[in-house]
PDB file of N, CA and C in Angstrom:
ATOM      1  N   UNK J   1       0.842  -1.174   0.000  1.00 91.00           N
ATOM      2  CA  UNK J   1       0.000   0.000   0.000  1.00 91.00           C
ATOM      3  C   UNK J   1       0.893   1.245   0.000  1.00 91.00           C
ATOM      4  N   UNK J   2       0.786   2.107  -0.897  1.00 97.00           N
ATOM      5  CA  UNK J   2       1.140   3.527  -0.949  1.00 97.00           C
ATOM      6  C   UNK J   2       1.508   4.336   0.148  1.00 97.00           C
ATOM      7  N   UNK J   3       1.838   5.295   0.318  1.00 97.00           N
ATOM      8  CA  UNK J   3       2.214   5.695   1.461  1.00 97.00           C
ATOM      9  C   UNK J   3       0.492   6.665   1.432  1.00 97.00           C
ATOM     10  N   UNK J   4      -0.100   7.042   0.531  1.00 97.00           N
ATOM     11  CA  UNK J   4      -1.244   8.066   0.120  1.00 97.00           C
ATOM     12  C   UNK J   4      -1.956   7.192   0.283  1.00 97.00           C
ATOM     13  N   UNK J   5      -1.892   5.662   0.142  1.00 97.00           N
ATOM     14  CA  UNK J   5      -3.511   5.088   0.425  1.00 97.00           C
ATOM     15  C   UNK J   5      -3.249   4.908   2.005  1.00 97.00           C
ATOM     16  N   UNK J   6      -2.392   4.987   2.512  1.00 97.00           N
ATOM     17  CA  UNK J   6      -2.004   4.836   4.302  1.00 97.00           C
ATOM     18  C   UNK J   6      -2.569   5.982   5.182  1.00 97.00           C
ATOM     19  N   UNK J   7      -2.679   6.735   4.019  1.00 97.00           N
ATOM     20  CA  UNK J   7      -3.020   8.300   4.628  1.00 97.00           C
ATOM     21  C   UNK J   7      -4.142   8.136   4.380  1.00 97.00           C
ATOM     22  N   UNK J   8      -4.637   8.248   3.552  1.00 97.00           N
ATOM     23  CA  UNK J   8      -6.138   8.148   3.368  1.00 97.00           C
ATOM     24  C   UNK J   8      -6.753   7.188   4.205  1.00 97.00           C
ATOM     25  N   UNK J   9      -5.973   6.209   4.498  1.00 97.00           N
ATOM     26  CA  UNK J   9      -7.095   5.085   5.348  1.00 97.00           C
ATOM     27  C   UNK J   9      -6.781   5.487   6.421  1.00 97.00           C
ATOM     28  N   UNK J  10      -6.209   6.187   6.784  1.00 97.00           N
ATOM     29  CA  UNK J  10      -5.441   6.869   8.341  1.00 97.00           C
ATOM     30  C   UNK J  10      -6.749   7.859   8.836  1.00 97.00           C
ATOM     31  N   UNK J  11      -6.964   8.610   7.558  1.00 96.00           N
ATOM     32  CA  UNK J  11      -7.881   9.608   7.472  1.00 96.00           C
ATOM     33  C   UNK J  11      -9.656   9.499   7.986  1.00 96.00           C
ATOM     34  N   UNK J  12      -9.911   8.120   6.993  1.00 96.00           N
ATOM     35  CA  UNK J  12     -11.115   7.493   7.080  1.00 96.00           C
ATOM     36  C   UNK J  12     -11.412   6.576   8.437  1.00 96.00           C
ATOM     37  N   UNK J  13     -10.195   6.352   9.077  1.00 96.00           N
ATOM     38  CA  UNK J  13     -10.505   5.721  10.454  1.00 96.00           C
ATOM     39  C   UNK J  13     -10.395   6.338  11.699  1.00 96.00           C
ATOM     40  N   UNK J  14     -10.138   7.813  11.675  1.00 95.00           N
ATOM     41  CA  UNK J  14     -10.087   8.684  12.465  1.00 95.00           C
ATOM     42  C   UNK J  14     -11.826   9.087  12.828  1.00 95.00           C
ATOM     43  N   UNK J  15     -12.434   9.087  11.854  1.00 94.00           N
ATOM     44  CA  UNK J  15     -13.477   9.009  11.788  1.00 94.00           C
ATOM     45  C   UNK J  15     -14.507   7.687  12.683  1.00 94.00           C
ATOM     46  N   UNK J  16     -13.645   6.858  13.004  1.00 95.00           N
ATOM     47  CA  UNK J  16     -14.161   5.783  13.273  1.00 95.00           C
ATOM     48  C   UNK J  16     -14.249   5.302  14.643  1.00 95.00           C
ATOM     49  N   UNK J  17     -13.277   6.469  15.005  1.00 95.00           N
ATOM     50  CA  UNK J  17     -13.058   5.624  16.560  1.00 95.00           C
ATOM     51  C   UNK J  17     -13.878   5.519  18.088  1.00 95.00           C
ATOM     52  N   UNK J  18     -13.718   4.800  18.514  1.00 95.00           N
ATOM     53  CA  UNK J  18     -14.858   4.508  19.480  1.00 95.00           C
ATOM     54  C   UNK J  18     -15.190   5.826  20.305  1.00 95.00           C
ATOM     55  N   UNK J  19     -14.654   6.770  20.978  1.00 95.00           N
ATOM     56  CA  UNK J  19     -14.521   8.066  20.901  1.00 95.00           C
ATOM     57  C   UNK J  19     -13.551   8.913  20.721  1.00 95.00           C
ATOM     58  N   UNK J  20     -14.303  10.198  21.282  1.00 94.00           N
ATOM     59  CA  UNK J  20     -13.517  11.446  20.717  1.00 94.00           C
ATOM     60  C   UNK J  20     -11.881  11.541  21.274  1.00 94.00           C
ATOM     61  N   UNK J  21     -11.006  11.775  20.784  1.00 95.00           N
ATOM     62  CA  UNK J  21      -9.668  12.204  21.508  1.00 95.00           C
ATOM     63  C   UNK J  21      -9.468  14.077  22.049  1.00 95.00           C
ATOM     64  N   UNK J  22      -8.201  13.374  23.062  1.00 96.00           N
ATOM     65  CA  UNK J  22      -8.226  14.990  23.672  1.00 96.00           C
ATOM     66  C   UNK J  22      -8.642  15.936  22.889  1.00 96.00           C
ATOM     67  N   UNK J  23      -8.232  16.996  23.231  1.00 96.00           N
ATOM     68  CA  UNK J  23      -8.315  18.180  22.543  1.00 96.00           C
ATOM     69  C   UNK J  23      -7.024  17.880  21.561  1.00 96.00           C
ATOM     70  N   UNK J  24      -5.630  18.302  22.722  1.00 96.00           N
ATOM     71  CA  UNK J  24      -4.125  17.991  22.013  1.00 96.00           C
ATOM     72  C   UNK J  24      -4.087  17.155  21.043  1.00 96.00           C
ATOM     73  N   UNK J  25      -4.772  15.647  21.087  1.00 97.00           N
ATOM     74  CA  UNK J  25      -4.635  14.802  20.282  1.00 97.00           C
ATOM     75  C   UNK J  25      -5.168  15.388  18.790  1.00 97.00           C
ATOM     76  N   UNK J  26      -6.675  16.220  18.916  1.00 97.00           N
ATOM     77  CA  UNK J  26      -7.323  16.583  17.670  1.00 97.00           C
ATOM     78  C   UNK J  26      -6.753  17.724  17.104  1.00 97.00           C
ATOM     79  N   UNK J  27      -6.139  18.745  17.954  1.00 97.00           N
ATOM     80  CA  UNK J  27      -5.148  19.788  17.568  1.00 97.00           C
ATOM     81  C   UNK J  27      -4.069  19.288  16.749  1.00 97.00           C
ATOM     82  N   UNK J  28      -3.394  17.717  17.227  1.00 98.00           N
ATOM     83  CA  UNK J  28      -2.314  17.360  16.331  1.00 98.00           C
ATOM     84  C   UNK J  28      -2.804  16.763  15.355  1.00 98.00           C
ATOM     85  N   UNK J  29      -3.280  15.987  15.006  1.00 97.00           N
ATOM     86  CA  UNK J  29      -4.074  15.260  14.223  1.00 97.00           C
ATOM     87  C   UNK J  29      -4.750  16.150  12.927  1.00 97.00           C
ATOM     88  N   UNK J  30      -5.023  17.958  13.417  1.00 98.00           N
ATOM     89  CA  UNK J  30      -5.781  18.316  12.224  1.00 98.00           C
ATOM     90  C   UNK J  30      -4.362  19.454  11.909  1.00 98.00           C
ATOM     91  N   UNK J  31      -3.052  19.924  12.637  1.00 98.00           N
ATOM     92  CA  UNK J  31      -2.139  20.047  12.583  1.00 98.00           C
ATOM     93  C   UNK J  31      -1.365  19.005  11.028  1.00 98.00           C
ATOM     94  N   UNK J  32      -1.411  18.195  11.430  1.00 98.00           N
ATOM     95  CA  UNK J  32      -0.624  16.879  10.389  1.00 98.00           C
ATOM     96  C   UNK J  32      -1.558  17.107   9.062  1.00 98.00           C
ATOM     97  N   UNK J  33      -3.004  16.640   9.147  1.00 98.00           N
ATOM     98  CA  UNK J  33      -3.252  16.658   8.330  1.00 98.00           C
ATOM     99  C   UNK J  33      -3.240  17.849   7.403  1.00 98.00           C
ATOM    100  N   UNK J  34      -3.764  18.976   7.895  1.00 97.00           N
ATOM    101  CA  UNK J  34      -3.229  20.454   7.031  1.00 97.00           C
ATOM    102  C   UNK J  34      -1.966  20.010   6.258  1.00 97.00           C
ATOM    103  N   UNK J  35      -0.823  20.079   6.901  1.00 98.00           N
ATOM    104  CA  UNK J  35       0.569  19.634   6.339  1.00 98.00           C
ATOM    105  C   UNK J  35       0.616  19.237   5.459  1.00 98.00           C
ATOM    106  N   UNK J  36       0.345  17.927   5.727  1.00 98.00           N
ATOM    107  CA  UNK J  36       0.158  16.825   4.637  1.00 98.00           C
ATOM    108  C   UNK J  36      -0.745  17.428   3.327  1.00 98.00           C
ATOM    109  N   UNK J  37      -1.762  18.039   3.688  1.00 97.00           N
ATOM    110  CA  UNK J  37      -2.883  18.015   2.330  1.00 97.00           C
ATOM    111  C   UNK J  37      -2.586  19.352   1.836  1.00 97.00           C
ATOM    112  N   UNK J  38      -1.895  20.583   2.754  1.00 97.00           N
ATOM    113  CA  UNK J  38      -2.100  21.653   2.229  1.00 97.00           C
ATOM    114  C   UNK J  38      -0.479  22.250   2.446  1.00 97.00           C
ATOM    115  N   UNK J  39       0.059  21.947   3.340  1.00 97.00           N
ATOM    116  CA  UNK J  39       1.746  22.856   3.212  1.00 97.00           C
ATOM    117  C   UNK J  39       1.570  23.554   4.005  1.00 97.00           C
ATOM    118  N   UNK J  40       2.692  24.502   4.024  1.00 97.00           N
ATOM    119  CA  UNK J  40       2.725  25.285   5.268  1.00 97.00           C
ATOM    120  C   UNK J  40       1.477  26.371   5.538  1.00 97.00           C
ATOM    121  N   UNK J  41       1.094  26.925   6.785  1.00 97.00           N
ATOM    122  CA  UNK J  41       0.322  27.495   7.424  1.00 97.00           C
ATOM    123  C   UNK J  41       1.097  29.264   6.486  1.00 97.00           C
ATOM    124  N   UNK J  42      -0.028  29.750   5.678  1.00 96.00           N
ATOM    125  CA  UNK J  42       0.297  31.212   5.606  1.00 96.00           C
ATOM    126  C   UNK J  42      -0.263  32.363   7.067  1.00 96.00           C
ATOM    127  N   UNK J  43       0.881  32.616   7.704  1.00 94.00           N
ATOM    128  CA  UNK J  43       0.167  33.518   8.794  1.00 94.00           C
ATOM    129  C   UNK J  43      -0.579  34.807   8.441  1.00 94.00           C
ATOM    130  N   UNK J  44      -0.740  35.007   7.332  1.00 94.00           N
ATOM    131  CA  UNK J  44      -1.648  36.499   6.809  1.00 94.00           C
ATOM    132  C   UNK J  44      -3.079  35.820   7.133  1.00 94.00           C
ATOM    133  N   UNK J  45      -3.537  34.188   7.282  1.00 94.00           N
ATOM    134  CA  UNK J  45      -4.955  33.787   7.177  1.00 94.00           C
ATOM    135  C   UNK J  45      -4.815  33.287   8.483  1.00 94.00           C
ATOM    136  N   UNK J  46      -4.112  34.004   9.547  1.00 95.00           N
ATOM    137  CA  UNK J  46      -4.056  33.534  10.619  1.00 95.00           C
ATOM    138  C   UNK J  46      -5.749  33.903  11.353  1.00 95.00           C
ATOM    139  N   UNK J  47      -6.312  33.597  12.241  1.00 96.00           N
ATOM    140  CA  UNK J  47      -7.754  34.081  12.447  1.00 96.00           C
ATOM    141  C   UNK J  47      -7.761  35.194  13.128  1.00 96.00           C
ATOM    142  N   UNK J  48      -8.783  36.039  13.450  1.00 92.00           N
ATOM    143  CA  UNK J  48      -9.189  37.067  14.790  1.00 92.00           C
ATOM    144  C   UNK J  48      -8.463  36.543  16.114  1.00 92.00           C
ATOM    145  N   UNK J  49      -8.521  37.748  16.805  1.00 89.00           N
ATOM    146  CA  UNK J  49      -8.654  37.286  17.989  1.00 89.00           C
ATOM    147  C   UNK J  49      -9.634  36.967  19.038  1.00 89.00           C
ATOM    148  N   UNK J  50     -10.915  37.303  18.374  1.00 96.00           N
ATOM    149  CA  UNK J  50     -11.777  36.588  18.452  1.00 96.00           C
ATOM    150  C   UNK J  50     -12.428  35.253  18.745  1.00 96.00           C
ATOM    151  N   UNK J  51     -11.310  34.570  17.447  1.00 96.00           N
ATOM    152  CA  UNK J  51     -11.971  33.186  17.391  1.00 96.00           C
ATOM    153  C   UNK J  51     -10.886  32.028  18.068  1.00 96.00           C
ATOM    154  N   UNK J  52     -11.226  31.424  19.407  1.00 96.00           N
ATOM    155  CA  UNK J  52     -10.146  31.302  19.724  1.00 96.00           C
ATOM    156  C   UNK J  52      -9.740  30.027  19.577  1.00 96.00           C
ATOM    157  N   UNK J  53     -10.696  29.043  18.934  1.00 96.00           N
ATOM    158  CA  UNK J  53     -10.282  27.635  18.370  1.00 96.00           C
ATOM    159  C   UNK J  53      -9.978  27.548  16.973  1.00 96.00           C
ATOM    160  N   UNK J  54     -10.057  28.878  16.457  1.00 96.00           N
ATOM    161  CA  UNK J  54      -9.676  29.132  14.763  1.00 96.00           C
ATOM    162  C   UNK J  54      -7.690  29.727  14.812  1.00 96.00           C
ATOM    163  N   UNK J  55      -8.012  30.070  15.670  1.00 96.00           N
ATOM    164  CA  UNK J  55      -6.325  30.343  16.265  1.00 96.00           C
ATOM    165  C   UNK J  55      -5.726  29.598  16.973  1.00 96.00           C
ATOM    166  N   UNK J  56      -6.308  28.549  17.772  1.00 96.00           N
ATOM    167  CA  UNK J  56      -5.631  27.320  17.983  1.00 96.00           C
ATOM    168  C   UNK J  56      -5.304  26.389  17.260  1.00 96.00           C
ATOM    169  N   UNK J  57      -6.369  26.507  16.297  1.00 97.00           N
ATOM    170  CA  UNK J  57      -6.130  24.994  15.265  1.00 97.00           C
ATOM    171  C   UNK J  57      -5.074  25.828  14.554  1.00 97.00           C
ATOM    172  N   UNK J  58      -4.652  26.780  13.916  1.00 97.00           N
ATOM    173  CA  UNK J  58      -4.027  27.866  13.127  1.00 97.00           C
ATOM    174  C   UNK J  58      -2.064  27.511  13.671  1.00 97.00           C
ATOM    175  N   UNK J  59      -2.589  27.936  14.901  1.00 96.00           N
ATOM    176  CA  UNK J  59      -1.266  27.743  15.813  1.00 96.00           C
ATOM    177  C   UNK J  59      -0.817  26.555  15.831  1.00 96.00           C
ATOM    178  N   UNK J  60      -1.789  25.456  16.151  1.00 97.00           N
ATOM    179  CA  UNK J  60      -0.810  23.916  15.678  1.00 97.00           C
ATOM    180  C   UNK J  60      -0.393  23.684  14.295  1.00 97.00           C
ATOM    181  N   UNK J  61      -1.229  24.108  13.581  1.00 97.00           N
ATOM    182  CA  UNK J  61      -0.673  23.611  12.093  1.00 97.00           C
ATOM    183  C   UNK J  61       0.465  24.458  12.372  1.00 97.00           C
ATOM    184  N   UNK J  62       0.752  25.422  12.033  1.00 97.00           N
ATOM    185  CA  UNK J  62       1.646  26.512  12.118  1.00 97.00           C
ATOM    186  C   UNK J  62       2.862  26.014  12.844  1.00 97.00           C
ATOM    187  N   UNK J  63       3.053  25.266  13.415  1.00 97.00           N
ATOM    188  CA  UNK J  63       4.285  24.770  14.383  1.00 97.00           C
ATOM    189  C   UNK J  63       4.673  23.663  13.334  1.00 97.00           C
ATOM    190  N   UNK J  64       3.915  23.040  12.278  1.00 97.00           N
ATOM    191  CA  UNK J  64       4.612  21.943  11.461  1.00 97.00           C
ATOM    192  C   UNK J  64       5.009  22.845  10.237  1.00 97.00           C
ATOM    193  N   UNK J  65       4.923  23.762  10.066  1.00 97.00           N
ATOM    194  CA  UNK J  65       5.740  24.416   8.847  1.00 97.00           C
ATOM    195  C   UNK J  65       6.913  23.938   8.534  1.00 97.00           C
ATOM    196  N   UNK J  66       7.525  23.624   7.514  1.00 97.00           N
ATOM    197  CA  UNK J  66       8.657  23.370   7.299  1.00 97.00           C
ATOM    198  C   UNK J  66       8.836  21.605   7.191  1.00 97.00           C
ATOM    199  N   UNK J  67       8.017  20.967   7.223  1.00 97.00           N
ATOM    200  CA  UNK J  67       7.535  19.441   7.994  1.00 97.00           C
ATOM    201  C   UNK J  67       7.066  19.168   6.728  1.00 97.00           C
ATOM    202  N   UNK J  68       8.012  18.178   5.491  1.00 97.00           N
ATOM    203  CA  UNK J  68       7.652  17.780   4.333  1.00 97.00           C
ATOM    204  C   UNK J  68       6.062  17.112   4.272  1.00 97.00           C
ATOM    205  N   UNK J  69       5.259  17.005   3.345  1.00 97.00           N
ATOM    206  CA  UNK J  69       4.039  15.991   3.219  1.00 97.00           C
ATOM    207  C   UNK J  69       4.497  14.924   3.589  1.00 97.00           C
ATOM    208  N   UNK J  70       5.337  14.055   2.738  1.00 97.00           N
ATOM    209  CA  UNK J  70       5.753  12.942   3.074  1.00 97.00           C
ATOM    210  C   UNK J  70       5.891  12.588   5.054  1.00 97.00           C
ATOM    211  N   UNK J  71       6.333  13.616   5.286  1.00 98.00           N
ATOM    212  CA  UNK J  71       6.378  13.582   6.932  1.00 98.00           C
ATOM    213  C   UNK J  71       5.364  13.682   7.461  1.00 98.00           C
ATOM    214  N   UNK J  72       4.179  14.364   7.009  1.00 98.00           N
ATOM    215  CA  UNK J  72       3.296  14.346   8.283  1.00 98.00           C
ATOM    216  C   UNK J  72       2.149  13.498   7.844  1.00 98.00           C
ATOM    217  N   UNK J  73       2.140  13.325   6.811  1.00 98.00           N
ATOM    218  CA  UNK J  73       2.013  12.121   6.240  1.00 98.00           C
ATOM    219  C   UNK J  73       2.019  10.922   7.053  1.00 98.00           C
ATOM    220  N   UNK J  74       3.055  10.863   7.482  1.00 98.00           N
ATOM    221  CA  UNK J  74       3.702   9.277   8.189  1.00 98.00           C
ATOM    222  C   UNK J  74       3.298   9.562   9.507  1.00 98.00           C
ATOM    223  N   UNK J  75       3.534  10.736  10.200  1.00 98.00           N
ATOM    224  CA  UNK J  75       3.136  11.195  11.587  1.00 98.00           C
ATOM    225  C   UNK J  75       1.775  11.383  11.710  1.00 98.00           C
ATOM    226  N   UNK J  76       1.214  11.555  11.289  1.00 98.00           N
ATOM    227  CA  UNK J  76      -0.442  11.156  10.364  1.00 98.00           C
ATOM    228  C   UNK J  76      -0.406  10.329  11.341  1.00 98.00           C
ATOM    229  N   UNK J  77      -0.183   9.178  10.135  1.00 97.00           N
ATOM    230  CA  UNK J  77      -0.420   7.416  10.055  1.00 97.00           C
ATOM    231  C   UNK J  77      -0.292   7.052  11.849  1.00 97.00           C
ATOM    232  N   UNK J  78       0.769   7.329  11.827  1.00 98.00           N
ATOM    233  CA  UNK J  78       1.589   7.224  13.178  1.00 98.00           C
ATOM    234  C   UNK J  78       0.125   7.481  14.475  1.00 98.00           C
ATOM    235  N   UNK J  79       0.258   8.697  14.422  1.00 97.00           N
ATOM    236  CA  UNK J  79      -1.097   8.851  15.628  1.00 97.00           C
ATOM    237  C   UNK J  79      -2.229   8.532  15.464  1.00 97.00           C
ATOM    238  N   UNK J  80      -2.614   7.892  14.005  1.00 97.00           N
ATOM    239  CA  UNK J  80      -4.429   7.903  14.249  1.00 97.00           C
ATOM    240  C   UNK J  80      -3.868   5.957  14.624  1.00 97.00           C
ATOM    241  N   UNK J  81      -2.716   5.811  14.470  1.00 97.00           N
ATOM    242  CA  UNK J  81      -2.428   3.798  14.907  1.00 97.00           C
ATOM    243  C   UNK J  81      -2.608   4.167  16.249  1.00 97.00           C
ATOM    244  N   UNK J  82      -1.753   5.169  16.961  1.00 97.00           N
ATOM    245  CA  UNK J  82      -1.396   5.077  18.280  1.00 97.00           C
ATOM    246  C   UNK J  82      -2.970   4.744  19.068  1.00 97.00           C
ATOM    247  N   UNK J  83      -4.064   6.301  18.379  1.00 96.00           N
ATOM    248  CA  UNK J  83      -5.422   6.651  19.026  1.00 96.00           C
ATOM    249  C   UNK J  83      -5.967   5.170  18.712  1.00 96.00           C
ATOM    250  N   UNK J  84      -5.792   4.313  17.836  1.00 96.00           N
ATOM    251  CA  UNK J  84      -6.567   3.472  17.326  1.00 96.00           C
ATOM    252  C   UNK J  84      -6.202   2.018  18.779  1.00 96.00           C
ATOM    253  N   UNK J  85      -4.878   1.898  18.961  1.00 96.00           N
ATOM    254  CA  UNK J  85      -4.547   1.467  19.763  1.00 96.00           C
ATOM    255  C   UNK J  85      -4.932   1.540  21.346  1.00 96.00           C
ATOM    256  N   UNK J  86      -5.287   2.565  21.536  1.00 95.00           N
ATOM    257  CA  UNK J  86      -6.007   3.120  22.761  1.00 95.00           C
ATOM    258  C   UNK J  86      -7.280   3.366  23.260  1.00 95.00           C
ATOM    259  N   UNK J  87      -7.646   3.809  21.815  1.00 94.00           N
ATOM    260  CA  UNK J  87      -9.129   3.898  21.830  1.00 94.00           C
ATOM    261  C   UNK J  87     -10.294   2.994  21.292  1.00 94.00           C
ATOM    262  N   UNK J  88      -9.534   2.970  20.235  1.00 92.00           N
ATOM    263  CA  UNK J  88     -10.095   1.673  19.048  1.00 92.00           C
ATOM    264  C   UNK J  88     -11.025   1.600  18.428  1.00 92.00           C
ATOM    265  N   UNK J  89     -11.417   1.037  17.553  1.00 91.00           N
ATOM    266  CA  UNK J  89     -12.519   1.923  16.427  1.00 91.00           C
ATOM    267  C   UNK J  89     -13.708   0.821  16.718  1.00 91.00           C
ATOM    268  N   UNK J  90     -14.717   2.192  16.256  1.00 87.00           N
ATOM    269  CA  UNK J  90     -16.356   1.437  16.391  1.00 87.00           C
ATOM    270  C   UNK J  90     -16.451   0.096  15.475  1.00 87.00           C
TER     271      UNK J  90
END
């Protein structure tokens, strides 16, 4: 399997799991995936200060800048096994 169908099924079973993970866990988790699907965080679309889970999620991606696809990609994979391991899917 591809390293992109690993991700994708990484993706589709995050969805799956018996419940929700921390906060941290979903902060990293939507952190990676940005990465992976979109590249680095432009801080000009950083949010209000207002919105303060639009600037949190903003702020984790934002810390993987520089963090190839291929990498978070794998660090992806990596934590939705770990959550899957812990939590375990429906």
């Amino acid at each position: 399997m591809s390293l992109q169908e690993q991700f994708d099924q990484a993706a589709a079973n995050v969805r799956n799991l018996k419940s929700l993970p921390s906060d941290a866990d979903l902060l990293e988790l939507y952190a990676l995936f940005k990465q992976a699907t979109v590249g680095d965080a432009d801080p000009a679309n950083r949010p209000g200060m207002f919105d303060l889970k639009g600037k949190a999620k903003f702020d984790a991606w934002s810390k993987k800048n520089g963090t190839s696809k291929e990498d978070a990609q794998k660090a992806y994979i990596a934590k939705v096994e770990s959550l899957i391991a812990s939590i375990g899917l429906q």
